[in-house]
Coordinates of C-alpha atoms and ligand atoms in Angstrom, one line a residue:
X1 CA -1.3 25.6 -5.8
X2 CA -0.8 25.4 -1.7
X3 CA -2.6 22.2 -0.9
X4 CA -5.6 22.9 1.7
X5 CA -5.1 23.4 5.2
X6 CA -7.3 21.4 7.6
X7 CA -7.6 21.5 11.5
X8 CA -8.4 19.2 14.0
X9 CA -9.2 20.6 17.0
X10 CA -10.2 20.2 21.3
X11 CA -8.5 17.0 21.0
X12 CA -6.4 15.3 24.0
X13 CA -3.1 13.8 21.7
X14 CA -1.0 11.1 22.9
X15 CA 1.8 12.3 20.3
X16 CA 4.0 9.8 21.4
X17 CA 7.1 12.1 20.9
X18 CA 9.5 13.5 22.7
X19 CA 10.2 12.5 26.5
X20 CA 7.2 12.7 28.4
X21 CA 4.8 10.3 29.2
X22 CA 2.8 9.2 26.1
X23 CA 4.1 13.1 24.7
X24 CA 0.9 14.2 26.1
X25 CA -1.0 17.4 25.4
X26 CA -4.5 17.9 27.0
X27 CA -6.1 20.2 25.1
X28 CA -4.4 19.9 21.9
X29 CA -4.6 20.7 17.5
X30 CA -3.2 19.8 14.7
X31 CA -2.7 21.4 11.3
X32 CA -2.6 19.3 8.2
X33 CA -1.7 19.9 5.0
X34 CA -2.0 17.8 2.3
X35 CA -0.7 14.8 3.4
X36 CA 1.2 16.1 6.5
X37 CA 1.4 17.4 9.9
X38 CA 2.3 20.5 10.0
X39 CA 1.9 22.0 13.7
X40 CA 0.6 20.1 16.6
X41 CA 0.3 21.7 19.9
X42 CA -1.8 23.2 22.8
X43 CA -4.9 24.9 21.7
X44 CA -3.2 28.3 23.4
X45 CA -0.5 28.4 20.8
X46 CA -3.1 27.9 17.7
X47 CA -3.3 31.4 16.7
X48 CA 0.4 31.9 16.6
X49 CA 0.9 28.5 14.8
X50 CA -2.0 29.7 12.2
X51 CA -0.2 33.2 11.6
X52 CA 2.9 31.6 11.1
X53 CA 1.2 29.3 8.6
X54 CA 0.2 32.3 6.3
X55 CA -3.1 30.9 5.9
X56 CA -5.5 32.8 4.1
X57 CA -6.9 30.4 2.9
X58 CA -10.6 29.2 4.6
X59 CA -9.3 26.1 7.5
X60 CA -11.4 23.6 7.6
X61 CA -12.1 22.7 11.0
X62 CA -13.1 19.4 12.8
X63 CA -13.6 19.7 16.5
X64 CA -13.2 16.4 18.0
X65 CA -14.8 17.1 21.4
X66 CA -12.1 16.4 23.8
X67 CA -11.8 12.6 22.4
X68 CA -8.1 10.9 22.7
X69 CA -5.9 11.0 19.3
X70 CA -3.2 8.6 18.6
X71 CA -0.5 8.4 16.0
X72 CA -2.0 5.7 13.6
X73 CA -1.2 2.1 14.5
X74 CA 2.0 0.2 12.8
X75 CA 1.7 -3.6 12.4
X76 CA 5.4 -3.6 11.7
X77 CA 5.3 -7.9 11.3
X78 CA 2.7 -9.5 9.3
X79 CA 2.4 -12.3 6.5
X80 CA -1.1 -11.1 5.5
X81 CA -1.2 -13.1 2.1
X82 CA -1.7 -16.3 1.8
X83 CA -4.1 -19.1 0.9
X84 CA -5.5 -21.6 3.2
X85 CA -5.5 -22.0 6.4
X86 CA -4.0 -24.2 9.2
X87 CA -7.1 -25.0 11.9
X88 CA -6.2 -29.0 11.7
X89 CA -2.8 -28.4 12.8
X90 CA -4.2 -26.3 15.3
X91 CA -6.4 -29.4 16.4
X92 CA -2.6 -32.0 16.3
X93 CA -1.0 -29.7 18.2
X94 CA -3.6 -29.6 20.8
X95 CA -3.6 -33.5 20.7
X96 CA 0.5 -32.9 21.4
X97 CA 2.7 -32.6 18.6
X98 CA 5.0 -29.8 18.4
X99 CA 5.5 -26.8 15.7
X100 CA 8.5 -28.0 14.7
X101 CA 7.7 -31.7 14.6
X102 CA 5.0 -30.8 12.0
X103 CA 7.4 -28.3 10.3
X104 CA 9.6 -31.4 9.8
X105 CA 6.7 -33.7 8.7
X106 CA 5.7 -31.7 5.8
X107 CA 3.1 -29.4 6.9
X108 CA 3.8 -26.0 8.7
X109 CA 5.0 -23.5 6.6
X110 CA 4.8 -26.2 3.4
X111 CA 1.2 -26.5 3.4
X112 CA 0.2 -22.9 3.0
X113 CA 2.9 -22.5 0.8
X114 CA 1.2 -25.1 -1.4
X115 CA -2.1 -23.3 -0.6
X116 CA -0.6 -20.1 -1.6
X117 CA 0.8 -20.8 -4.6
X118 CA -3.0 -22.9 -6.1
X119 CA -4.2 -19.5 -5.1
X120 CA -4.5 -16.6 -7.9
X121 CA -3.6 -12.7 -7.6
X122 CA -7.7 -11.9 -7.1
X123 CA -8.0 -14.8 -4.6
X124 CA -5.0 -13.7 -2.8
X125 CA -6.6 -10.3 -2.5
X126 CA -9.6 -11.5 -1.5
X127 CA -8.3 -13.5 1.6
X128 CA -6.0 -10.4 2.3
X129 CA -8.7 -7.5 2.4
X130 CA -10.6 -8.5 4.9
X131 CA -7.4 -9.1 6.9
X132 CA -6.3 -5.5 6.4
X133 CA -9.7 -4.1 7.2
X134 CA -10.0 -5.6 10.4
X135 CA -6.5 -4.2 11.3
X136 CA -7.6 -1.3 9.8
X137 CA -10.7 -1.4 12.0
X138 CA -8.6 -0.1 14.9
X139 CA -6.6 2.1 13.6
X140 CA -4.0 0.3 12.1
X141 CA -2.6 2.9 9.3
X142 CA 0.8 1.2 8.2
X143 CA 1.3 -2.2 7.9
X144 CA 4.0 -4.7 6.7
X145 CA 3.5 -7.5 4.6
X146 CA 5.8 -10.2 4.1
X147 CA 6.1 -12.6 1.4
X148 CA 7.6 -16.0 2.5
X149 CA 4.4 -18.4 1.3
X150 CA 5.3 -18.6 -2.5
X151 CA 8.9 -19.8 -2.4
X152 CA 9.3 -19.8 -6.3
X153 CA 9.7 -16.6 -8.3
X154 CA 6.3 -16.1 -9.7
X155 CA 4.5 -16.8 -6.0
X156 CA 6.6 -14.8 -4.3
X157 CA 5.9 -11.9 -6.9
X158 CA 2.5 -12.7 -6.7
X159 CA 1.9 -12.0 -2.9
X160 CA 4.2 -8.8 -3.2
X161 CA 1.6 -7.8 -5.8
X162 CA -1.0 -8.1 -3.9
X163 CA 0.6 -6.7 -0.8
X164 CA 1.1 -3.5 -2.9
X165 CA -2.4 -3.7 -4.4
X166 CA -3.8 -3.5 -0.6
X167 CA -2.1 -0.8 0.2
X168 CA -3.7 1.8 -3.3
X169 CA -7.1 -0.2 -3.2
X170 CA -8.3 -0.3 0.6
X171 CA -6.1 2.0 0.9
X172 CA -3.9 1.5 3.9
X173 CA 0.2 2.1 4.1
X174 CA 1.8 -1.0 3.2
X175 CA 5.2 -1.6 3.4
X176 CA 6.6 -5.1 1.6
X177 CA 9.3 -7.7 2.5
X178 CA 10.9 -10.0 1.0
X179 CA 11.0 -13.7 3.5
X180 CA 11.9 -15.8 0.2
X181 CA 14.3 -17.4 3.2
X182 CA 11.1 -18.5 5.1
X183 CA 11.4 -22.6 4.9
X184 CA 12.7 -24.9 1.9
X185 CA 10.1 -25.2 -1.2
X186 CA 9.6 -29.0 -1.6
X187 CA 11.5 -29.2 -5.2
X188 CA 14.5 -28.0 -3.5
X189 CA 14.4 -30.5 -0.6
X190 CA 17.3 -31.2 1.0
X191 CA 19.2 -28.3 -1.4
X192 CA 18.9 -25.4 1.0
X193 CA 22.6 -23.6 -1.0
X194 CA 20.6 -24.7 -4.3
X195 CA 17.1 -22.2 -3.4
X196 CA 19.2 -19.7 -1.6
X197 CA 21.0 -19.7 -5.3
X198 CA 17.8 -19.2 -7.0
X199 CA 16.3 -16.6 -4.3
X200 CA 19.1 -14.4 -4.3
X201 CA 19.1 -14.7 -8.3
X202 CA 15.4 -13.5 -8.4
X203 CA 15.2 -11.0 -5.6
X204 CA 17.0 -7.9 -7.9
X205 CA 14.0 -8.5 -10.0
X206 CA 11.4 -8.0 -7.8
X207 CA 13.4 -4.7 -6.4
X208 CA 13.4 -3.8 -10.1
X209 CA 9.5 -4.1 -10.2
X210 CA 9.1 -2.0 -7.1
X211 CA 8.2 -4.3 -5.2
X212 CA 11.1 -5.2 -2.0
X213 CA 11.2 -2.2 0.9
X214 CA 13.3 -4.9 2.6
X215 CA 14.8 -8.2 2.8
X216 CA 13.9 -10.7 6.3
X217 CA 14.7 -14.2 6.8
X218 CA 14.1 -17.1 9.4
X219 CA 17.1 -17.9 11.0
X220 CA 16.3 -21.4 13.3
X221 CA 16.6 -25.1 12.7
X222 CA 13.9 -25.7 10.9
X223 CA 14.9 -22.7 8.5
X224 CA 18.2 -21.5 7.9
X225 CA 21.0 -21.8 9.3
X226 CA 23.0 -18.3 9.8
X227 CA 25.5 -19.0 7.1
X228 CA 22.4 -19.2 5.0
X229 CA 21.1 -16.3 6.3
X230 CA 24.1 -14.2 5.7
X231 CA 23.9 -14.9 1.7
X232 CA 20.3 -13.8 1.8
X233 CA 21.7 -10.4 3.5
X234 CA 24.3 -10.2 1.0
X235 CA 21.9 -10.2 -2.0
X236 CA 19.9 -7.7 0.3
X237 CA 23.2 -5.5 1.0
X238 CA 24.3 -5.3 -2.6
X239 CA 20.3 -3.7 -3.6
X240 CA 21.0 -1.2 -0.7
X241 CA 17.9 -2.4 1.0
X242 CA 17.6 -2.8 4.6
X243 CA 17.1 -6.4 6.3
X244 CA 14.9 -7.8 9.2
X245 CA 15.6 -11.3 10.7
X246 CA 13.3 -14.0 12.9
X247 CA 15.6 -14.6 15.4
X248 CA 16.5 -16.7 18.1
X249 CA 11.8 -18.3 18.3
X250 CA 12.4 -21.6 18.4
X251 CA 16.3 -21.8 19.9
X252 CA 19.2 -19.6 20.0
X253 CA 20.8 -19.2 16.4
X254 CA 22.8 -16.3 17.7
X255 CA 20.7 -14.4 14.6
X256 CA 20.2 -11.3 16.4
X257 CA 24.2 -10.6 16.3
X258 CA 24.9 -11.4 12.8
X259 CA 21.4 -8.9 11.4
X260 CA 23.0 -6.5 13.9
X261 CA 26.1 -7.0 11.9
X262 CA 24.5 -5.9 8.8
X263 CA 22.5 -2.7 10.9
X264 CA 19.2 -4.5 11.2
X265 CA 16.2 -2.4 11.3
X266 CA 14.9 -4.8 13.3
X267 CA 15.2 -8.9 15.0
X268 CA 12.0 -9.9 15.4
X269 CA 10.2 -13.0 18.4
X270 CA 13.5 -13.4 20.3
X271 CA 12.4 -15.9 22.8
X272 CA 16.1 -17.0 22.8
X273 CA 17.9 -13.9 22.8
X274 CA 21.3 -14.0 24.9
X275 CA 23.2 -11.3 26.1
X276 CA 25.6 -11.0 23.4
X277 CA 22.6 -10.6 21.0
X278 CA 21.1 -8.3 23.4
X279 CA 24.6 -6.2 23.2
X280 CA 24.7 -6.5 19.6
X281 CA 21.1 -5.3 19.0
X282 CA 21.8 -2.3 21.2
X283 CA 25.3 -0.9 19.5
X284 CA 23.0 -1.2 15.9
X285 CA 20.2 0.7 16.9
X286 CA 18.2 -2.8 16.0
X287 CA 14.5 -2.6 17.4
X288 CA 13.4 -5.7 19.1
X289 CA 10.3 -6.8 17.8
X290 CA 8.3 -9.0 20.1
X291 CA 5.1 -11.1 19.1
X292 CA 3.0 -12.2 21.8
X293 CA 0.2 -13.6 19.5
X294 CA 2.9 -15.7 18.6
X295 CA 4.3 -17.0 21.8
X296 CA 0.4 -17.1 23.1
X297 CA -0.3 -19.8 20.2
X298 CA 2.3 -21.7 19.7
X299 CA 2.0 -22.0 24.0
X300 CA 6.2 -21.0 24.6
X301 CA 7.2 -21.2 27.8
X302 CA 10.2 -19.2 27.3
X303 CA 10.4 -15.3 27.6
X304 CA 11.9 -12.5 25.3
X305 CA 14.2 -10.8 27.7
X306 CA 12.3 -7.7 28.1
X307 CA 13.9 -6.6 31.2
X308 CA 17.4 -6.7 29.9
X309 CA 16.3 -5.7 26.4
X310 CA 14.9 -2.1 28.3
X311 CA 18.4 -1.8 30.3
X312 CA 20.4 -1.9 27.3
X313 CA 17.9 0.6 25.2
X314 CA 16.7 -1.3 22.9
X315 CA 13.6 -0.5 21.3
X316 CA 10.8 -3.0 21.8
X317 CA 8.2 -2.7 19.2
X318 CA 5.2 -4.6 19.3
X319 CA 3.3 -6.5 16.3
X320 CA 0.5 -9.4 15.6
X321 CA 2.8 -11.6 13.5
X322 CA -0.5 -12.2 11.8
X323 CA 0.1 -15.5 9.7
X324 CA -2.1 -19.3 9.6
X325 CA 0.5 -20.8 11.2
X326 CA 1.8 -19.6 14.3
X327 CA -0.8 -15.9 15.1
X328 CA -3.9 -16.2 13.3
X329 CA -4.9 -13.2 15.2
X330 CA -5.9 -9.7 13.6
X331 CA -6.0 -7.7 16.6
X332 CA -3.3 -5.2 17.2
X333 CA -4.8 -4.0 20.2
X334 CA -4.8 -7.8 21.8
X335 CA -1.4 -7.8 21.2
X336 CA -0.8 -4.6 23.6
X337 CA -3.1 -6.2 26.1
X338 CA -0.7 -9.8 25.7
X339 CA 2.3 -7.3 25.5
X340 CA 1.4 -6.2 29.1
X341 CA 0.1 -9.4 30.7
X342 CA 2.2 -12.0 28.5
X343 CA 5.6 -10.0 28.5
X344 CA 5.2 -7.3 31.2
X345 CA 5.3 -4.6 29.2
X346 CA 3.7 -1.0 30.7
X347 CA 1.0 0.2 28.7
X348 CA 2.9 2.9 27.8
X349 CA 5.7 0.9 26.3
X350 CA 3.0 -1.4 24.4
X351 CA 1.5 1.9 22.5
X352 CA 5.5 2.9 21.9
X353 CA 6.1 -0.8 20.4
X354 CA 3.0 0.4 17.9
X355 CA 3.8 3.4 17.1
X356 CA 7.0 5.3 17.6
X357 CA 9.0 2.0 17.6
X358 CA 7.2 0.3 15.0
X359 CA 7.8 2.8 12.8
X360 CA 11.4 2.7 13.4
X361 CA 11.6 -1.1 12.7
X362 CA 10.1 -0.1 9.1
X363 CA 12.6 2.4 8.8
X364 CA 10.1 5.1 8.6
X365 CA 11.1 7.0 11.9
X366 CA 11.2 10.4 10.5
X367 CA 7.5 9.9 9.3
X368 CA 5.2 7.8 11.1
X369 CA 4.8 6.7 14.3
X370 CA 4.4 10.3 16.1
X371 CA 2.5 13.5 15.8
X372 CA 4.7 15.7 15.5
X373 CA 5.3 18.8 12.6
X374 CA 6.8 16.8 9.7
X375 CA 5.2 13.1 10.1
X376 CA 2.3 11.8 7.8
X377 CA -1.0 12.6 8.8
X378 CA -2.0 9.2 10.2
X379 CA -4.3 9.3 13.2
X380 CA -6.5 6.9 15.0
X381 CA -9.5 8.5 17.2
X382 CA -10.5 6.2 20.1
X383 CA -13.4 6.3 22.3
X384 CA -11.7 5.7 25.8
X385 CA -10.9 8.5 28.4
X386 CA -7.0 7.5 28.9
X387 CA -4.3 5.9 26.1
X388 CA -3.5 3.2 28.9
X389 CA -6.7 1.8 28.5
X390 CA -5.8 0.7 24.4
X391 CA -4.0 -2.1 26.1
X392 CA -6.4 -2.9 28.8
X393 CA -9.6 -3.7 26.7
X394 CA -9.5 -6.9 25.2
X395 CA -12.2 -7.7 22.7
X396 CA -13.7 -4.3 22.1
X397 CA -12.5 -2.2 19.8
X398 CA -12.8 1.9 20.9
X399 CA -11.5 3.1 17.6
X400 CA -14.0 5.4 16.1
X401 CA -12.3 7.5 13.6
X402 CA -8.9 6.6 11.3
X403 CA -7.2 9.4 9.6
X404 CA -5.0 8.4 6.6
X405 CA -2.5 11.0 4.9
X406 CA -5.1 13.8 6.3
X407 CA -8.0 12.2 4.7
X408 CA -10.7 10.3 6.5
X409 CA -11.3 6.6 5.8
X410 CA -14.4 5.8 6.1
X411 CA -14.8 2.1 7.6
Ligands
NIG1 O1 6.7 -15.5 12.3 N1 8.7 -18.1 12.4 C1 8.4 -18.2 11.2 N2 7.4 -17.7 10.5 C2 6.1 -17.4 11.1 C3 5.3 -18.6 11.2 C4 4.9 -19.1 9.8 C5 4.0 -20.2 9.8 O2 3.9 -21.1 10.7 O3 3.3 -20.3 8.8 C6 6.2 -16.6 12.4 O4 5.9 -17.1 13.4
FE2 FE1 6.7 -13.9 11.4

């Protein structure tokens, strides 16, 4: 049986495809069916599109009274799960010490690890809903989730668990990495070869259990080094599944060139990108993520290099980096306001790095991201006259509709 085929109508689309600014159409539909686009357009051109459709069938209609559509929103960098939370280093930073000196005392990534893994599945779920939701909220319809706060076998499974389990239950699209190379687990201190041994020996079996879209690590000196990193791609290259790196926060690892070695999807923070990674990034088709929450918190001086990262075409996708330690944020739509102010990004660029872009850092190009015939049927309605303005209100959140594989979501 032909699934049913719905229309939204008088809608002004910021499709974010093809060339023109924000792939604007004014007066603008879209046909859905199932869970897909299956026309969008002008308004004039309905008819046509609806004949060409075949459909018989009764349309059901929604008339959205001029109000500005966007693809839905792609978080494409989150650690959403985990236990705990990190306001006391918060307070010692603010008293002066740095995020590395109390990564190498102990705490940083350690204590929510150790928070994580007194945590069960439900609890973990718990913390994590109300994370999603508020991402949600604005029209978030895709986001990733990475591991990285477990660090044994069962923890790490755990949080991919409940990564998946957001994604049926709220239900949101969830995509799930692997960040087993996030920091050392204290058992195998001083032993980094020794975890990366046991890692790369458990990772097949969380791919078996459907759990792994891809494989990220942090490459830095308070992490791994990039020999380490390369066996963590290696386990990831012979499961055929794709890999992200943290590259070049904290200092310049030269990480960026060796993920775009291995094709990247994407090299995320890059504070400390050089040319060469710059160059490297480019010939892979690697998308730069930047994180302003990040660089916002943690109070970096140093910035991504945005203006050579546009010359050389690479594309810059935005995302909230959403962990206790270094973004406790769960505004995407901040992050396109810091994008602009923080990084100089244009407001057009910022709503690319969330859409379009993000979704090509996922690997999920040819379906999300845009409207365009084809892509999923994830939209975002927003109360606001012009798409430039998702990145100039901070605080206030104009999303009043999300749309979710063509069915509502009600909030
Ligand atoms: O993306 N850079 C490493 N990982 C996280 C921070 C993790 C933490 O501090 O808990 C990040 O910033
Ligand atoms: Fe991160």
């Amino acid at each position: 049986m032909t699934k049913a085929l719905t229309l939204w109508r008088d809608a002004r689309l910021a499709t974010m495809d093809g060339a023109a600014a924000w792939g604007w159409i004014e007066r603008g539909a879209m046909l859905v069916r199932g869970d897909t686009l299956q026309w969008v357009g002008d308004e004039a051109d309905l008819p046509a599109a609806l004949a060409t459709e075949k459909a018989h069938e009764a349309v059901h209609e929604h008339s959205l009274g001029g109000a500005l559509v966007t693809p839905g929103l792609i978080d494409c960098h989150t650690h959403l799960v985990y236990g705990g939370h990190r306001a006391g280093e918060f307070e010692q930073r603010l008293e002066g010490a740095s995020y590395d000196q109390i990564a190498r005392a102990g705490g940083g990534i350690r204590s929510t690890v150790a928070a994580t893994r007194a945590a069960d599945e439900d609890t973990l779920f718990a913390l994590a809903r109300p994370r999603a939701l508020a991402l949600r909220a604005e029209g978030v319809t895709t986001v990733e989730i990475k591991s990285g706060y477990g660090l044994d076998a069962d923890t790490e499974a755990r949080c991919l668990r409940v990564a998946r389990r957001l994604g049926r239950e709220l239900p949101i699209g969830v995509r799930c990495t692997s960040l087993a190379a996030h920091a050392l687990p204290p058992e195998f201190s001083g032993q980094p070869d020794a975890y990366l041994d046991a890692a790369c020996a458990w990772l097949p079996r969380l791919h078996a259990e459907g759990l792994v879209d891809a494989v990220d690590a942090f490459c830095d000196e308070i992490a791994f080094t990039p020999a380490q990193t390369r066996r963590m791609f290696d386990a990831a290259r012979a499961l055929g599944l794709p890999v992200k790196l943290h590259a070049e926060q904290l200092t310049n690892q030269h990480g960026a060139a060796l993920a775009a070695g291995y094709g990247a999807l994407s090299c995320d923070h890059l504070e400390h990108l050089d040319d060469e990674g710059i160059r490297a990034m480019a010939a892979s088709g690697t998308v730069a993520v930047l994180l302003p929450g990040a660089y916002y918190f943690l109070r970096e001086t140093k910035l991504p290099p945005v203006a050579a990262l546009r010359a050389a075409g690479v594309p810059i996708a935005i995302a909230s980096d959403h962990n206790p330690g270094s973004s406790p944020g769960l505004s995407l739509l901040l992050m396109l306001n810091m994008a602009c102010t923080l990084f100089r990004l244009t407001p057009e660029e910022a709503l690319r790095g969330v859409t379009v872009h993000a979704a090509r850092a996922l690997g999920l190009a040819a379906t999300h991201g845009r409207l365009a015939a084809g892509c999923r049927a994830d939209f975002a309605v927003h109360d606001v006259d012009h798409p430039r303005e998702l990145a100039y209100w901070f605080g206030r959140n104009p999303c009043r509709r999300v749309v979710l594989g063509g069915q509502e979501i009600t909030p």
